[in-house]
Coordinates of C-alpha atoms in Angstrom, one line a residue:
M1 CA -7.4 -10.8 43.7
H2 CA -8.5 -14.0 42.0
Y3 CA -12.0 -12.5 41.6
L4 CA -10.6 -9.6 39.6
G5 CA -8.8 -12.0 37.3
L6 CA -12.0 -14.0 36.7
I7 CA -14.0 -10.9 36.0
L8 CA -11.4 -9.8 33.4
V9 CA -11.5 -13.3 31.8
F10 CA -15.3 -13.2 31.5
A11 CA -15.3 -9.6 30.3
T12 CA -12.8 -10.4 27.6
A13 CA -14.8 -13.5 26.5
A14 CA -18.0 -11.4 26.3
S15 CA -16.3 -8.6 24.4
A16 CA -14.2 -10.4 21.8
I17 CA -13.4 -8.5 18.7
D18 CA -14.2 -9.2 15.0
L19 CA -11.2 -9.4 12.6
R20 CA -12.0 -9.0 9.0
M21 CA -9.8 -9.4 5.9
Y22 CA -11.2 -7.3 3.0
Y23 CA -10.0 -8.9 -0.1
D24 CA -11.0 -6.2 -2.6
S25 CA -10.7 -3.0 -0.5
V26 CA -7.8 -1.0 0.9
I27 CA -10.2 0.9 3.2
C28 CA -11.9 -1.9 5.1
E29 CA -15.2 -1.7 3.2
G30 CA -17.2 -4.3 1.3
N31 CA -17.1 -8.1 1.5
A32 CA -14.7 -9.8 3.9
F33 CA -13.9 -13.0 5.6
G34 CA -12.4 -13.4 9.1
C35 CA -12.9 -14.4 12.6
S36 CA -15.9 -13.3 14.7
N37 CA -15.5 -13.0 18.4
L38 CA -11.7 -13.5 18.2
N39 CA -10.0 -13.7 21.6
P40 CA -6.8 -11.8 22.4
G41 CA -3.6 -13.7 21.6
V42 CA -5.2 -15.9 18.9
C43 CA -4.2 -15.7 15.3
C44 CA -7.0 -15.6 12.6
T45 CA -5.9 -17.1 9.4
G46 CA -7.5 -17.1 5.9
N47 CA -5.6 -20.3 5.1
G48 CA -3.7 -18.8 2.3
A49 CA -6.3 -16.3 1.1
G50 CA -5.9 -12.8 2.3
G51 CA -7.1 -9.2 2.3
R52 CA -5.9 -5.9 0.9
S53 CA -6.9 -4.4 4.2
M54 CA -7.5 -5.8 7.6
G55 CA -10.0 -4.4 10.1
W56 CA -10.8 -4.9 13.7
S57 CA -14.3 -4.0 15.0
S58 CA -16.5 -4.2 18.0
I59 CA -13.6 -2.9 20.2
P60 CA -14.9 -2.1 23.7
Q61 CA -14.3 1.5 24.8
G62 CA -11.3 2.0 26.9
W63 CA -9.3 -1.0 25.7
K64 CA -5.7 -0.4 24.8
L65 CA -4.7 -2.9 22.2
Q66 CA -1.8 -3.9 20.0
Y67 CA -2.9 -5.0 16.6
E68 CA -1.0 -7.6 14.7
S69 CA -1.0 -8.5 11.0
S70 CA 1.1 -10.8 8.9
F71 CA 1.8 -11.5 5.2
E72 CA 2.3 -15.1 6.3
T73 CA -0.5 -17.7 6.8
L74 CA 0.1 -18.5 10.5
C75 CA 0.9 -15.1 12.0
E76 CA 4.7 -15.4 11.5
D77 CA 6.8 -12.2 11.2
L78 CA 4.0 -10.1 12.7
R79 CA 3.7 -6.4 12.0
T80 CA 2.4 -4.7 15.1
F81 CA 0.9 -1.3 15.8
R82 CA -0.9 0.3 18.6
V83 CA -4.0 2.5 18.4
D84 CA -5.8 4.0 21.4
T85 CA -9.5 3.5 21.9
F86 CA -11.6 3.4 18.8
D87 CA -14.7 1.2 18.0
R88 CA -12.9 0.0 14.9
T89 CA -9.6 0.3 13.1
C90 CA -8.3 -0.5 9.6
W91 CA -4.8 -1.3 8.3
Q92 CA -3.9 -1.3 4.6
A93 CA -1.6 -3.9 3.1
R94 CA -0.4 -1.7 0.2
D95 CA 1.0 -3.9 -2.6
T96 CA 0.4 -7.3 -1.1
V97 CA -2.3 -9.0 1.1
W98 CA -2.6 -9.7 4.8
K99 CA -3.0 -13.4 5.4
S100 CA -3.4 -13.6 9.1
G101 CA -3.7 -11.3 12.1
G102 CA -4.9 -10.8 15.7
Y103 CA -4.6 -8.5 18.6
S104 CA -3.4 -8.5 22.2
F105 CA -3.7 -6.1 25.1
Y106 CA -1.0 -3.4 24.9
N107 CA 1.8 -3.8 27.4
A108 CA 4.8 -1.4 27.1
K109 CA 7.4 -4.0 28.2
R110 CA 6.1 -6.6 25.8
H111 CA 5.9 -4.1 23.0
A112 CA 9.6 -3.2 23.5
K113 CA 10.5 -6.9 23.3
A114 CA 8.4 -7.2 20.0
L115 CA 10.4 -4.3 18.5
D116 CA 13.6 -6.2 19.3
G117 CA 12.5 -9.0 16.9
D118 CA 10.3 -11.3 19.1
T119 CA 7.7 -12.0 16.5
T120 CA 6.8 -15.6 17.2
S121 CA 3.7 -17.2 15.9
K122 CA 0.7 -17.9 18.1
D123 CA -2.3 -20.2 18.4
C124 CA -4.3 -20.0 15.1
Q125 CA -8.0 -20.1 14.3
K126 CA -9.2 -20.6 10.7
A127 CA -11.5 -17.9 9.4
D128 CA -15.0 -18.8 10.5
T129 CA -17.2 -16.0 9.0
F130 CA -17.9 -14.5 5.6
F131 CA -19.1 -10.9 6.1
H132 CA -21.2 -9.7 3.2
E133 CA -21.0 -6.0 2.4
N134 CA -24.8 -5.6 3.2
G135 CA -24.2 -6.7 6.8
Q136 CA -25.2 -10.4 6.5
Q137 CA -22.8 -12.9 8.0
Y138 CA -22.3 -16.6 7.0
D139 CA -20.8 -19.4 9.1
I140 CA -18.0 -20.9 6.9
T141 CA -16.6 -23.4 9.4
S142 CA -18.2 -26.4 7.7
M143 CA -17.3 -25.3 4.2
N144 CA -14.3 -26.6 2.3
D145 CA -12.0 -24.1 0.5
D146 CA -13.8 -24.6 -2.9
Q147 CA -17.1 -23.7 -1.3
V148 CA -15.6 -20.6 0.4
S149 CA -14.1 -19.6 -3.0
E150 CA -17.5 -20.0 -4.7
L151 CA -19.2 -17.8 -2.0
V152 CA -16.5 -15.2 -2.4
A153 CA -16.9 -15.3 -6.2
L154 CA -20.7 -14.8 -6.0
A155 CA -20.2 -11.8 -3.8
K156 CA -17.5 -10.4 -6.0
N157 CA -19.8 -10.7 -9.0
G158 CA -22.4 -8.6 -7.2
T159 CA -24.8 -11.5 -6.5
A160 CA -27.2 -10.4 -3.7
P161 CA -27.5 -12.8 -0.7
V162 CA -31.2 -13.4 -1.6
D163 CA -29.9 -14.9 -4.9
F164 CA -27.3 -17.2 -3.2
P165 CA -27.8 -20.9 -3.6
E166 CA -29.7 -22.6 -0.8
V167 CA -26.5 -24.3 0.5
F168 CA -25.2 -20.8 1.4
K169 CA -28.5 -19.3 2.6
A170 CA -28.6 -22.1 5.2
L171 CA -25.3 -20.9 6.7
E172 CA -26.5 -17.3 7.3
K173 CA -26.0 -16.3 10.9
S174 CA -28.8 -14.7 12.8
E175 CA -28.1 -11.5 14.6

């Protein structure tokens, strides 16, 4: 039985999901920042910045997940919803912005408890990736908040990644 548990742990680690906060889109398109390869039960925070929509992608087929979003920075007062198997899903913030989110495996008993008001915060991870609308990704873990804001401003102004300053080009992730 321990072997099954180990297999599930390794499968989860190999199949972690990307969470993206789309700051200018309510339909999960365009530029975003978030956490790549986010593990279940971990909160991804934009450290005060947020997105008008939040999307989860790279979802392995057959996974039954509960998605979690918060208007707070550290996944407090979570809004949860469940969607059956899709490769990606999107949730719109309407008149405000999502500032943090995550996911967990769906469990009917736990879900009932969450509906009764158990919306405690969880372990948090700062956003680690800027996702450019053309598909390029940038590692933002070593950047301070001003540098991240500059990168976002360049993308918002329509600057193509080829025209980004060298400091940002050096942080491009290889696929």
